[in-house]
Coordinates of C-alpha atoms and ligand atoms in Angstrom, one line a residue:
Chain A
M1 CA 16.0 8.6 -35.2
S2 CA 19.7 8.0 -34.4
N3 CA 20.4 11.6 -34.0
S4 CA 23.2 12.6 -31.7
E5 CA 21.1 14.9 -29.5
N6 CA 21.5 14.5 -25.8
V7 CA 18.2 13.5 -24.3
L8 CA 19.3 14.3 -20.8
E9 CA 22.3 16.4 -19.8
L10 CA 23.7 17.6 -16.5
K11 CA 25.9 20.7 -16.5
N12 CA 28.2 21.4 -13.5
V13 CA 25.8 19.9 -11.0
D14 CA 26.6 20.1 -7.3
K15 CA 24.5 18.5 -4.6
S16 CA 24.9 18.9 -0.9
F17 CA 22.7 17.9 2.0
G18 CA 23.3 20.8 4.5
P19 CA 27.0 20.8 5.1
I20 CA 27.6 17.5 3.4
D21 CA 28.8 17.8 -0.2
V22 CA 27.9 14.7 -2.0
L23 CA 28.2 15.6 -5.7
H24 CA 30.8 18.0 -7.2
N25 CA 30.7 19.6 -10.6
I26 CA 29.0 16.7 -12.4
S27 CA 28.7 17.1 -16.2
L28 CA 27.2 14.1 -18.0
S29 CA 24.9 13.4 -20.9
V30 CA 23.1 10.5 -22.4
K31 CA 21.6 10.1 -25.8
A32 CA 18.6 8.2 -27.2
G33 CA 19.4 4.5 -27.8
E34 CA 22.4 4.6 -25.6
V35 CA 23.3 2.9 -22.3
L36 CA 25.2 5.0 -19.9
C37 CA 26.8 2.9 -17.1
L38 CA 27.3 4.7 -13.9
L39 CA 30.1 3.1 -11.9
G40 CA 31.6 3.7 -8.5
D41 CA 32.3 2.4 -5.1
N42 CA 29.7 2.4 -2.3
G43 CA 28.9 5.9 -1.1
A44 CA 30.4 7.4 -4.3
G45 CA 27.1 9.3 -4.9
K46 CA 25.6 7.2 -7.7
S47 CA 22.2 7.0 -6.1
T48 CA 22.3 10.6 -5.2
L49 CA 23.1 11.5 -8.8
I50 CA 20.2 9.6 -10.3
K51 CA 17.9 10.9 -7.6
T52 CA 18.9 14.3 -8.7
M53 CA 18.1 13.4 -12.3
A54 CA 14.8 11.8 -11.3
G55 CA 13.5 14.9 -9.5
V56 CA 13.8 13.4 -6.0
H57 CA 16.5 15.9 -5.1
A58 CA 17.0 19.4 -6.6
P59 CA 20.5 20.2 -7.5
T60 CA 22.2 22.7 -5.2
R61 CA 24.0 24.3 -8.2
G62 CA 24.2 23.6 -11.9
E63 CA 21.5 22.8 -14.4
I64 CA 19.7 19.8 -15.9
L65 CA 18.8 20.0 -19.6
M66 CA 16.3 17.9 -21.4
D67 CA 16.5 17.9 -25.2
G68 CA 18.9 20.8 -24.8
K69 CA 16.4 22.9 -22.8
P70 CA 17.0 23.7 -19.1
I71 CA 14.4 22.0 -17.0
S72 CA 13.7 21.8 -13.3
F73 CA 11.6 19.2 -11.5
N74 CA 9.7 19.9 -8.4
G75 CA 9.3 16.2 -7.6
P76 CA 9.6 12.7 -9.0
K77 CA 6.1 13.1 -10.5
T78 CA 7.2 16.0 -12.8
A79 CA 10.3 14.2 -13.8
Q80 CA 8.2 11.3 -14.7
E81 CA 5.9 13.4 -16.8
A82 CA 8.9 14.7 -18.6
G83 CA 9.8 11.1 -19.4
I84 CA 12.3 10.1 -16.8
A85 CA 11.5 6.8 -15.2
C86 CA 13.4 5.3 -12.3
V87 CA 13.4 1.6 -11.5
H88 CA 14.8 0.6 -8.1
Q89 CA 16.7 -2.4 -7.0
F90 CA 13.6 -4.5 -6.2
G91 CA 11.7 -3.4 -9.2
G92 CA 9.4 -1.0 -7.4
T93 CA 6.5 -3.3 -7.6
F94 CA 4.0 -4.4 -5.1
P95 CA 4.3 -8.1 -4.1
L96 CA 0.7 -8.6 -3.0
M97 CA -0.9 -6.8 -5.9
S98 CA -1.8 -8.4 -9.2
I99 CA 0.5 -7.8 -12.2
A100 CA -2.1 -5.6 -13.9
R101 CA -2.9 -3.6 -10.8
S102 CA 0.7 -2.9 -10.1
F103 CA 1.4 -2.1 -13.7
F104 CA -1.2 0.6 -13.6
A105 CA -0.6 1.8 -10.0
G106 CA -1.2 5.5 -10.0
V107 CA -2.6 5.7 -13.5
E108 CA -5.5 3.2 -13.4
P109 CA -7.6 2.8 -16.5
T110 CA -11.2 3.4 -15.6
K111 CA -14.6 2.9 -17.1
G112 CA -17.9 4.4 -16.0
W113 CA -18.5 7.9 -15.1
G114 CA -18.4 10.4 -12.2
P115 CA -18.0 8.9 -8.8
F116 CA -18.8 5.5 -10.2
K117 CA -15.6 5.2 -12.2
V118 CA -14.3 1.7 -11.7
F119 CA -10.9 0.2 -12.3
D120 CA -11.1 -1.5 -15.8
R121 CA -9.6 -4.8 -14.9
E122 CA -10.0 -6.5 -18.3
K123 CA -8.3 -3.6 -20.1
A124 CA -5.5 -3.4 -17.4
N125 CA -4.9 -7.1 -17.6
E126 CA -4.8 -7.2 -21.3
I127 CA -2.3 -4.3 -21.7
A128 CA -0.1 -5.3 -18.8
V129 CA 0.3 -8.9 -20.1
R130 CA 0.8 -7.8 -23.7
E131 CA 3.5 -5.2 -22.7
V132 CA 5.4 -7.6 -20.5
R133 CA 5.3 -10.4 -23.1
N134 CA 6.6 -8.0 -25.7
F135 CA 9.7 -7.6 -23.5
G136 CA 10.2 -11.4 -23.9
I137 CA 8.7 -12.6 -20.6
T138 CA 6.3 -15.1 -22.1
R139 CA 5.9 -16.9 -18.8
I140 CA 3.4 -14.2 -17.8
E141 CA 0.0 -14.8 -19.3
D142 CA -2.4 -13.9 -16.5
G143 CA -2.6 -10.3 -15.3
D144 CA -4.4 -11.4 -12.2
R145 CA -1.4 -13.2 -10.9
L146 CA 0.3 -11.6 -7.9
V147 CA 3.6 -9.9 -8.4
G148 CA 5.1 -11.7 -5.4
G149 CA 4.9 -14.9 -7.4
L150 CA 7.4 -13.6 -10.0
S151 CA 11.1 -14.0 -9.9
G152 CA 13.3 -11.0 -9.2
G153 CA 14.3 -10.7 -12.8
E154 CA 10.7 -10.8 -14.0
R155 CA 9.8 -8.1 -11.5
Q156 CA 12.5 -5.9 -12.9
S157 CA 11.3 -6.6 -16.4
L158 CA 7.7 -5.8 -15.3
A159 CA 8.9 -2.5 -13.9
I160 CA 10.9 -1.7 -17.1
A161 CA 8.0 -2.6 -19.3
R162 CA 5.8 -0.4 -17.3
A163 CA 8.1 2.6 -17.6
V164 CA 8.4 2.1 -21.3
Y165 CA 4.7 1.8 -21.8
F166 CA 4.1 5.0 -19.9
G167 CA 6.3 6.9 -22.4
A168 CA 9.7 7.0 -20.6
R169 CA 12.5 8.4 -22.7
V170 CA 15.1 8.1 -20.0
L171 CA 15.2 4.9 -18.0
I172 CA 17.2 4.9 -14.8
L173 CA 18.1 1.6 -13.3
D174 CA 19.7 1.6 -9.8
E175 CA 21.5 -1.7 -9.4
P176 CA 18.8 -3.8 -11.1
T177 CA 21.0 -6.9 -11.1
A178 CA 22.3 -6.6 -7.5
A179 CA 20.1 -9.2 -6.0
L180 CA 19.9 -11.5 -8.9
G181 CA 21.7 -14.7 -9.9
V182 CA 23.4 -15.2 -13.2
K183 CA 20.4 -16.2 -15.3
Q184 CA 18.1 -13.6 -13.9
S185 CA 20.8 -10.9 -14.4
A186 CA 21.1 -12.0 -18.0
H187 CA 17.4 -11.6 -18.4
V188 CA 17.5 -8.1 -17.1
L189 CA 20.5 -7.2 -19.3
R190 CA 18.6 -8.5 -22.3
I191 CA 15.7 -6.2 -21.4
V192 CA 18.0 -3.3 -21.0
N193 CA 19.2 -4.0 -24.5
E194 CA 15.6 -4.2 -25.7
A195 CA 14.8 -0.8 -24.1
K196 CA 17.9 0.6 -25.8
R197 CA 16.8 -0.9 -29.2
R198 CA 13.5 0.9 -28.7
G199 CA 15.4 4.2 -28.5
L200 CA 15.4 4.9 -24.8
A201 CA 18.3 6.5 -23.1
V202 CA 19.3 4.1 -20.3
I203 CA 21.3 5.0 -17.2
F204 CA 22.4 1.8 -15.6
I205 CA 24.1 1.5 -12.2
T206 CA 26.0 -1.6 -11.3
H207 CA 28.8 -2.9 -9.2
Q208 CA 29.6 -5.7 -11.6
V209 CA 32.1 -5.0 -14.4
M210 CA 30.7 -7.9 -16.4
H211 CA 27.2 -6.4 -16.5
A212 CA 28.5 -3.0 -17.3
M213 CA 30.6 -4.3 -20.2
A214 CA 27.7 -6.4 -21.5
V215 CA 25.3 -3.5 -22.2
G216 CA 27.2 -0.2 -21.8
D217 CA 28.0 2.2 -24.6
H218 CA 29.2 4.9 -22.4
F219 CA 30.7 4.7 -18.9
A220 CA 31.1 7.3 -16.2
V221 CA 32.9 6.6 -13.0
L222 CA 32.2 8.5 -9.8
I223 CA 34.7 8.7 -7.1
R224 CA 33.7 10.6 -3.9
G225 CA 31.1 12.6 -5.8
S226 CA 33.2 13.6 -8.8
I227 CA 33.4 12.2 -12.3
A228 CA 36.8 10.4 -12.3
A229 CA 36.5 9.1 -15.8
D230 CA 34.0 9.4 -18.7
F231 CA 34.7 7.2 -21.7
R232 CA 33.1 5.2 -24.4
K233 CA 32.9 1.5 -25.1
G234 CA 36.2 0.0 -26.1
E235 CA 38.3 2.9 -24.8
R236 CA 39.4 1.2 -21.6
S237 CA 40.2 -2.4 -20.7
R238 CA 38.2 -4.5 -18.3
E239 CA 41.0 -4.2 -15.7
E240 CA 41.1 -0.4 -16.0
I241 CA 37.4 -0.3 -15.5
A242 CA 37.5 -2.6 -12.5
D243 CA 40.2 -0.5 -10.9
L244 CA 38.2 2.7 -11.4
M245 CA 35.1 1.0 -9.9
A246 CA 37.2 0.1 -6.8
G247 CA 37.6 3.8 -6.3
G248 CA 40.8 4.2 -8.1
E249 CA 42.7 1.5 -6.2
S250 CA 44.2 -1.2 -8.2
M251 CA 42.4 -4.5 -8.0
V252 CA 45.8 -6.2 -7.8
D253 CA 46.6 -4.2 -4.7
L254 CA 43.2 -4.9 -3.2
E255 CA 43.6 -8.6 -3.8
A256 CA 47.0 -8.5 -2.3
S257 CA 45.6 -6.8 0.8
I258 CA 42.9 -9.4 1.1
D259 CA 45.5 -12.2 0.8
G260 CA 47.7 -10.3 3.3
E261 CA 44.9 -10.1 5.9
A262 CA 44.1 -13.7 5.4
A263 CA 47.7 -14.6 6.0
T264 CA 47.9 -12.6 9.3
V265 CA 44.8 -14.2 10.8
Chain B
M1 CA 14.5 -11.3 -29.2
A2 CA 15.7 -14.7 -28.0
H3 CA 14.7 -15.9 -24.6
T4 CA 15.5 -18.9 -22.7
E5 CA 12.2 -19.6 -21.0
T6 CA 11.9 -22.9 -19.2
T7 CA 8.2 -23.4 -19.8
S8 CA 8.2 -26.4 -22.0
S9 CA 5.1 -25.7 -23.9
E10 CA 4.3 -22.2 -25.1
P11 CA 1.1 -20.9 -23.6
S12 CA -1.7 -21.5 -25.9
S13 CA -3.5 -18.3 -25.2
P14 CA -4.2 -16.2 -22.1
K15 CA -7.9 -17.0 -22.6
S16 CA -7.3 -20.5 -21.5
A17 CA -7.1 -19.2 -17.9
S18 CA -10.7 -18.2 -17.8
S19 CA -12.1 -21.7 -17.0
Q20 CA -10.0 -21.8 -13.8
F21 CA -10.5 -18.1 -13.1
S22 CA -13.2 -18.4 -10.5
L23 CA -11.3 -20.9 -8.4
G24 CA -8.2 -18.7 -8.6
E25 CA -10.1 -15.6 -7.7
L26 CA -11.5 -17.5 -4.7
I27 CA -8.2 -18.7 -3.4
R28 CA -6.6 -15.4 -4.0
S29 CA -9.3 -13.6 -2.1
P30 CA -8.1 -12.4 1.3
A31 CA -11.7 -13.0 2.5
M32 CA -11.6 -16.7 1.9
G33 CA -10.1 -17.7 5.3
A34 CA -12.3 -15.3 7.1
F35 CA -15.4 -16.7 5.5
V36 CA -14.5 -20.3 6.3
G37 CA -13.7 -19.2 9.9
M38 CA -17.0 -17.5 10.3
V39 CA -18.9 -20.5 9.0
I40 CA -17.2 -22.8 11.4
V41 CA -17.7 -20.5 14.4
F42 CA -21.3 -20.0 13.4
A43 CA -21.9 -23.7 13.1
I44 CA -20.5 -24.4 16.5
F45 CA -22.5 -21.7 18.1
A46 CA -25.7 -22.7 16.3
M47 CA -25.1 -26.2 17.7
F48 CA -24.5 -25.1 21.3
G49 CA -27.1 -22.3 21.1
F50 CA -29.9 -24.1 19.3
S51 CA -31.9 -24.7 22.4
R52 CA -31.6 -21.1 23.5
N53 CA -32.7 -19.5 20.2
F54 CA -29.3 -18.5 18.9
L55 CA -30.8 -19.0 15.4
S56 CA -33.8 -16.8 16.0
I57 CA -34.1 -13.3 14.6
A58 CA -33.5 -11.9 18.1
G59 CA -30.4 -14.0 18.5
F60 CA -29.1 -12.8 15.1
A61 CA -30.0 -9.2 15.8
N62 CA -28.2 -9.4 19.1
W63 CA -24.8 -10.1 17.8
M64 CA -25.3 -8.1 14.6
N65 CA -26.1 -5.0 16.8
F66 CA -22.8 -5.5 18.6
A67 CA -21.0 -6.1 15.3
S68 CA -22.3 -3.0 13.7
T69 CA -20.6 -0.6 16.0
V70 CA -17.3 -2.5 15.6
G71 CA -17.9 -2.9 11.9
I72 CA -18.4 0.7 11.1
I73 CA -15.0 1.5 12.6
A74 CA -13.2 -1.7 11.6
I75 CA -13.4 -1.1 7.9
P76 CA -11.5 2.2 7.9
V77 CA -9.1 0.8 10.5
A78 CA -8.5 -2.0 8.0
F79 CA -8.0 0.5 5.2
L80 CA -5.2 2.1 7.3
M81 CA -3.7 -1.3 8.0
I82 CA -3.7 -2.1 4.3
A83 CA -2.0 1.2 3.7
G84 CA 0.6 0.2 6.3
E85 CA -0.7 2.4 9.2
L86 CA -2.6 1.8 12.4
D87 CA -5.1 3.9 14.2
I88 CA -5.8 3.1 17.9
S89 CA -7.1 6.5 18.8
T90 CA -10.6 5.1 17.9
G91 CA -10.9 4.0 21.6
A92 CA -11.0 7.7 22.6
V93 CA -12.7 9.2 19.6
L94 CA -15.7 7.0 20.1
P95 CA -16.6 8.3 23.7
A96 CA -15.4 11.8 22.8
S97 CA -17.9 11.9 19.9
A98 CA -20.8 10.5 22.0
M99 CA -20.0 13.0 24.9
M100 CA -19.6 15.9 22.5
L101 CA -23.0 15.3 20.9
G102 CA -24.6 14.7 24.3
I103 CA -23.1 17.8 25.9
S104 CA -23.7 20.2 23.0
V105 CA -27.3 19.2 22.5
N106 CA -28.4 18.3 26.0
H107 CA -26.5 20.8 28.0
Y108 CA -26.0 23.7 25.7
D109 CA -29.2 23.3 23.7
F110 CA -27.6 23.2 20.3
P111 CA -29.9 21.9 17.6
M112 CA -29.2 18.3 16.9
W113 CA -28.0 18.9 13.3
L114 CA -25.4 21.4 14.5
G115 CA -24.3 19.0 17.3
I116 CA -23.8 16.3 14.7
I117 CA -21.8 18.6 12.4
M118 CA -19.7 19.8 15.3
T119 CA -19.0 16.3 16.4
L120 CA -18.0 15.1 12.9
T121 CA -15.8 18.2 12.6
M122 CA -14.1 17.4 15.9
A123 CA -13.5 13.8 14.9
A124 CA -12.2 14.9 11.5
S125 CA -9.7 17.2 13.1
V126 CA -8.4 14.4 15.3
G127 CA -8.0 12.3 12.2
L128 CA -6.3 15.2 10.5
V129 CA -3.8 15.6 13.4
N130 CA -3.1 11.9 13.3
G131 CA -2.6 12.0 9.6
L132 CA -0.4 15.1 9.6
L133 CA 1.7 13.8 12.5
V134 CA 2.2 10.4 10.8
T135 CA 3.1 11.8 7.4
R136 CA 5.2 14.8 8.6
T137 CA 7.2 13.0 11.2
Q138 CA 8.8 9.6 11.0
V139 CA 7.0 8.5 14.2
P140 CA 5.1 5.2 13.6
S141 CA 1.4 5.6 13.5
F142 CA 1.0 3.2 16.5
I143 CA 2.8 5.7 18.7
V144 CA 1.2 8.8 17.2
T145 CA -2.3 7.4 17.7
L146 CA -1.4 6.0 21.1
A147 CA -0.6 9.6 22.0
T148 CA -3.8 11.0 20.6
L149 CA -5.7 8.1 22.2
F150 CA -4.6 9.3 25.6
A151 CA -4.8 13.0 24.8
V152 CA -8.3 12.8 23.4
G153 CA -9.3 10.4 26.2
G154 CA -8.0 12.6 28.9
L155 CA -9.5 15.7 27.3
T156 CA -12.9 14.1 27.1
L157 CA -12.9 13.2 30.8
A158 CA -11.5 16.6 31.9
L159 CA -13.8 18.6 29.7
S160 CA -17.0 16.8 30.7
D161 CA -16.0 17.1 34.3
F162 CA -15.4 20.9 33.7
L163 CA -18.4 21.6 31.5
I164 CA -21.2 19.5 33.1
N165 CA -19.6 18.4 36.3
N166 CA -20.3 14.8 35.3
T167 CA -18.5 12.1 33.3
N168 CA -21.8 10.8 32.0
V169 CA -24.4 12.7 29.9
S170 CA -27.9 11.9 29.0
L171 CA -29.5 12.9 25.7
Q172 CA -33.0 13.3 24.4
S173 CA -32.9 13.2 20.7
P174 CA -35.5 14.6 18.3
D175 CA -37.5 12.0 16.4
W176 CA -35.7 12.4 13.1
A177 CA -32.3 11.8 14.8
K178 CA -33.8 8.8 16.6
A179 CA -35.1 7.4 13.4
L180 CA -31.9 7.9 11.6
F181 CA -29.3 6.9 14.2
G182 CA -30.9 5.4 17.2
T183 CA -33.9 3.1 16.8
R184 CA -34.5 -0.5 15.8
Y185 CA -36.0 -1.8 12.6
F186 CA -37.0 -5.5 12.8
G187 CA -34.9 -5.8 15.9
F188 CA -31.7 -4.4 14.2
R189 CA -30.3 -1.1 15.4
S190 CA -30.0 1.8 13.0
A191 CA -26.3 1.3 13.2
V192 CA -26.6 -2.1 11.5
Y193 CA -28.1 -0.3 8.5
W194 CA -25.4 2.3 8.5
W195 CA -22.9 -0.5 8.6
I196 CA -24.5 -2.3 5.6
G197 CA -24.6 1.0 3.6
L198 CA -20.9 1.7 4.5
I199 CA -19.9 -1.8 3.5
V200 CA -21.3 -1.2 0.0
I201 CA -19.5 2.1 -0.3
F202 CA -16.3 0.9 1.1
W203 CA -16.3 -2.2 -1.0
F204 CA -16.7 -0.1 -4.0
F205 CA -13.9 2.3 -2.9
L206 CA -11.4 -0.4 -2.1
H207 CA -12.0 -3.0 -4.8
K208 CA -13.6 -1.2 -7.7
S209 CA -12.5 2.4 -7.7
P210 CA -9.0 3.4 -8.8
W211 CA -8.3 4.8 -5.3
G212 CA -8.5 1.4 -3.8
N213 CA -5.5 0.4 -5.9
W214 CA -3.6 3.3 -4.3
V215 CA -4.4 2.0 -0.8
F216 CA -2.9 -1.3 -1.7
A217 CA 0.1 0.2 -3.4
V218 CA 0.9 2.5 -0.5
G219 CA 0.8 -0.4 1.9
G220 CA 2.7 -2.6 -0.5
D221 CA 5.6 -0.3 -0.9
S222 CA 5.1 3.4 -0.2
E223 CA 8.3 4.5 -1.9
S224 CA 7.3 2.9 -5.2
A225 CA 3.8 4.2 -4.8
R226 CA 5.2 7.7 -4.4
N227 CA 7.4 7.2 -7.5
A228 CA 4.4 6.0 -9.4
G229 CA 2.8 9.3 -8.7
I230 CA 0.4 8.3 -6.0
P231 CA -0.1 11.1 -3.5
V232 CA 0.9 8.9 -0.5
N233 CA 0.7 11.4 2.2
K234 CA -2.6 12.9 1.1
L235 CA -4.1 9.5 0.9
K236 CA -2.9 8.5 4.4
I237 CA -4.2 11.8 5.9
W238 CA -7.6 11.2 4.2
L239 CA -7.7 7.6 5.6
F240 CA -7.0 8.8 9.1
V241 CA -9.8 11.4 8.8
L242 CA -12.1 8.8 7.4
C243 CA -11.3 6.5 10.3
S244 CA -12.1 9.1 12.9
V245 CA -15.2 10.3 11.2
C246 CA -16.6 6.7 11.0
T247 CA -15.7 6.3 14.7
A248 CA -17.7 9.4 15.4
L249 CA -20.6 8.0 13.5
A250 CA -20.5 4.9 15.6
G251 CA -20.3 7.0 18.8
M252 CA -23.2 9.2 17.8
C253 CA -25.3 6.1 16.9
Q254 CA -24.6 4.9 20.4
V255 CA -25.5 8.0 22.3
I256 CA -28.7 8.5 20.3
Q257 CA -29.6 4.9 20.7
F258 CA -29.1 4.6 24.5
N259 CA -29.9 8.3 25.3
S260 CA -26.7 8.5 27.3
A261 CA -22.9 8.3 27.0
Q262 CA -19.9 7.8 29.2
S263 CA -16.6 9.6 28.8
A264 CA -14.3 6.8 29.8
T265 CA -11.9 5.7 27.0
F266 CA -13.2 2.5 25.4
F267 CA -10.0 0.6 25.1
N268 CA -11.8 -2.6 24.0
M269 CA -12.8 -0.9 20.7
I270 CA -9.1 -0.8 19.7
F271 CA -8.8 -4.5 20.2
F272 CA -12.1 -5.3 18.6
T273 CA -11.3 -3.4 15.4
I274 CA -7.8 -4.8 15.1
I275 CA -9.1 -8.4 15.8
A276 CA -11.8 -8.0 13.2
S277 CA -9.3 -6.8 10.6
V278 CA -6.7 -9.5 11.3
V279 CA -9.3 -12.3 11.5
G280 CA -10.7 -10.8 8.3
G281 CA -7.4 -11.5 6.6
V282 CA -5.8 -8.0 6.6
L283 CA -2.1 -8.1 6.7
L284 CA -0.7 -6.3 9.7
N285 CA 2.2 -4.8 7.7
G286 CA 0.0 -3.7 4.9
G287 CA -0.7 -4.3 1.3
F288 CA -3.3 -7.0 1.6
G289 CA -6.9 -7.3 2.7
S290 CA -10.5 -7.0 1.7
V291 CA -13.7 -5.4 2.8
A292 CA -15.6 -8.7 2.7
G293 CA -12.9 -10.3 4.9
V294 CA -13.2 -7.5 7.5
V295 CA -17.0 -7.9 7.5
F296 CA -16.7 -11.6 8.1
G297 CA -14.1 -11.0 10.8
T298 CA -16.4 -8.5 12.5
M299 CA -19.3 -10.9 12.3
T300 CA -17.2 -13.7 13.8
L301 CA -16.2 -11.5 16.6
G302 CA -19.9 -10.6 17.1
I303 CA -20.9 -14.2 17.3
V304 CA -18.2 -15.1 19.8
Q305 CA -18.6 -12.0 21.9
Q306 CA -22.4 -11.8 22.0
G307 CA -23.7 -15.0 20.6
I308 CA -22.1 -16.8 23.6
N309 CA -25.0 -15.6 25.7
Y310 CA -27.3 -17.8 23.7
T311 CA -25.3 -20.9 24.5
D312 CA -24.4 -22.8 27.6
I313 CA -20.7 -22.0 27.1
D314 CA -19.2 -20.0 30.0
R315 CA -19.2 -16.4 29.0
N316 CA -15.7 -15.9 30.2
L317 CA -14.5 -18.4 27.6
S318 CA -15.4 -15.9 24.8
L319 CA -12.1 -14.2 25.4
L320 CA -10.2 -17.4 25.1
I321 CA -12.0 -18.3 21.9
I322 CA -11.2 -14.9 20.5
G323 CA -7.5 -15.3 21.4
V324 CA -7.3 -18.7 19.8
M325 CA -9.2 -17.5 16.7
L326 CA -6.8 -14.6 16.3
L327 CA -3.8 -16.9 16.5
I328 CA -5.2 -19.3 14.0
A329 CA -6.1 -16.4 11.7
V330 CA -2.6 -15.0 11.8
L331 CA -1.1 -18.4 11.1
M332 CA -3.6 -19.0 8.3
N333 CA -3.2 -15.6 6.7
G334 CA 0.4 -16.5 5.9
T335 CA -0.8 -19.7 4.2
F336 CA -3.5 -18.0 2.3
Q337 CA -1.0 -15.4 1.1
S338 CA 1.5 -17.8 -0.2
L339 CA -1.3 -19.7 -1.9
A340 CA -2.3 -16.5 -3.5
T341 CA 1.1 -15.5 -4.6
S342 CA 2.1 -18.9 -6.0
W343 CA -1.3 -19.5 -7.6
S344 CA -1.1 -19.2 -11.4
S345 CA -3.4 -20.1 -14.2
S346 CA -0.6 -21.9 -15.9
K347 CA 0.1 -25.0 -13.9
K348 CA 3.5 -25.4 -15.3
E349 CA 5.9 -23.7 -13.0
D350 CA 9.6 -24.4 -12.9
Ligands
ATP401 N1 19.7 12.6 2.2 C1 21.0 12.6 2.5 N2 21.5 13.3 3.5 C2 22.9 13.3 3.8 N3 23.8 12.6 3.2 C3 23.3 11.8 2.2 C4 22.0 11.7 1.8 N4 21.8 10.9 0.8 C5 23.1 10.4 0.6 N5 24.0 10.9 1.4 C6 25.4 10.7 1.4 O1 25.9 10.8 0.1 C7 26.9 9.8 -0.1 C8 26.6 9.1 -1.4 O2 25.5 8.2 -1.2 P1 24.8 7.4 -2.4 O3 23.7 6.7 -1.9 O4 24.6 8.3 -3.5 O5 26.0 6.4 -2.8 P2 26.0 5.2 -3.8 O6 27.1 5.5 -4.8 O7 24.7 5.0 -4.4 O8 26.4 4.0 -3.0 P3 26.0 2.5 -3.1 O9 26.8 1.9 -4.2 O10 26.3 1.9 -1.8 O11 24.6 2.4 -3.4 C9 27.0 8.9 1.1 O12 28.1 9.2 1.9 C10 25.7 9.2 1.8 O13 25.9 9.1 3.2
MG402 MG1 23.1 3.4 -4.3

């Protein structure tokens, strides 16, 4: 399966909201079993870029290819059906719903017939617990537990397990580790690796160089809506990546300016 | 796959949870607090009202009759609350429906069945307007339905004045309509039986059918719900329509029962339905609640509001009791929720 075909590819994509140009001429691709780290400063356009991939926004110009064939999404639902799953910062789960119910939100398994179809709780619980445990979260053993009782990392994992179960081929994670501590982040990174091992193409947004270096195979840096750098693992040093993530400014200069301001106060 | 779980002992099997399952289910049920509250209120009123036949069938029917009107509306109001929205236009849709049925049948000699269909259609279109405005604009549903509350309320007054030169209308209903909507069986109004029927249907809808899951998901996090492929806007629009249609049903039951209707906006209905929902354990900002809880909340409201007539307690104190109850409910709801979230079948938490 380790073919070099691009699962998802963007060709010269532009995106503007009315007069505001956010993305310029983006060309990017991601393969199965590969983690693409999308880096960039606040407002660089990372979220806009992934929303364009996930069918939330339609590109203003340019095209999106899946398995080499041009494709257009008329909403997040169609992107999902094509196998593109998006997990947001807080995991996109419902705190006051049970694990099983939120796992199956929108695609509830039912039993019975006609108007008397009922939500199949046993089946939902069994599958949800099994899938989440397969991702290494053995602490979850009861599908009736409410999602709100899980830690941030577990919620992310639940969301990822859900996406994988429903046949995602491209997994998009928008700052999944932003709100997490060191241990929880490690947990999520491990799950990213597990998704990659299972052959998914993962697009991972982060502001933390460490997290990017830990899982990334391929890095793309966005600066003001354009790709400023696109390189593979090992081609740049940590310092270079950090500088690129800071929007092209050197970290040394940034640190100097922080020190300078501190001195003038 | 190595993992550094802190649970000391590996869980034996997920099945081990089943022995504690019923307890967990109970604690997690949003209806739990509402049930306890109702039992306490009932016990107190039974004590104070014993000598005045609070416990008789007539006493029971008295507050159940009141509760039925509120209850028919409160469940769809609670659905909207669970879905993260609010509908306060019910206070105007109720008299508008009653007046519309009265005027069309009594004044314009429309057949009863046609009047009923027209009234339901009118209510559905108010719900549709609410739903469309809420989903198409970013205006909070409180404001949207506040606007329709006044618009529909004003229109009802103006139209009845214009059409029949009176703000009240009387209505003589055919026997079948009386039997269906406006008579008493064993002391209980027809509306009570409608309420019971709707409770069963709504319970099935919210807790058993897959759509119920959507309602919770939409209220829990509408963005995620949308991403999960749930038709958020469509669902909300339908819930607004459902709410108005149920309100119309309650209004029609009233006008057929009492043979007359008034066009003044019934502001109290807004408060009654919200109180019943909140006392019933529905979370004001959405994502949590149950049909059973709302039913208990409505019954509690009925006991306090009507049952007080069967006791020596000063009638005016019912408002105070309701206020205190609401406050306790809101405070308790938080507790029940954190109990529910932290509850787990595996007792070993780190
Ligand atoms: N719907 C929109 N309409 C107009 N401008 C938008 C819209 N969405 C995003 N933008 C603009 O596009 C730019 C990029 O935003 P985006 O959210 O993609 O940045 P980001 O790289 O994800 O930033 P962060 O790291 O803070 O999440 C911002 O300047 C933002 O104001
Ligand atoms: Mg962003």
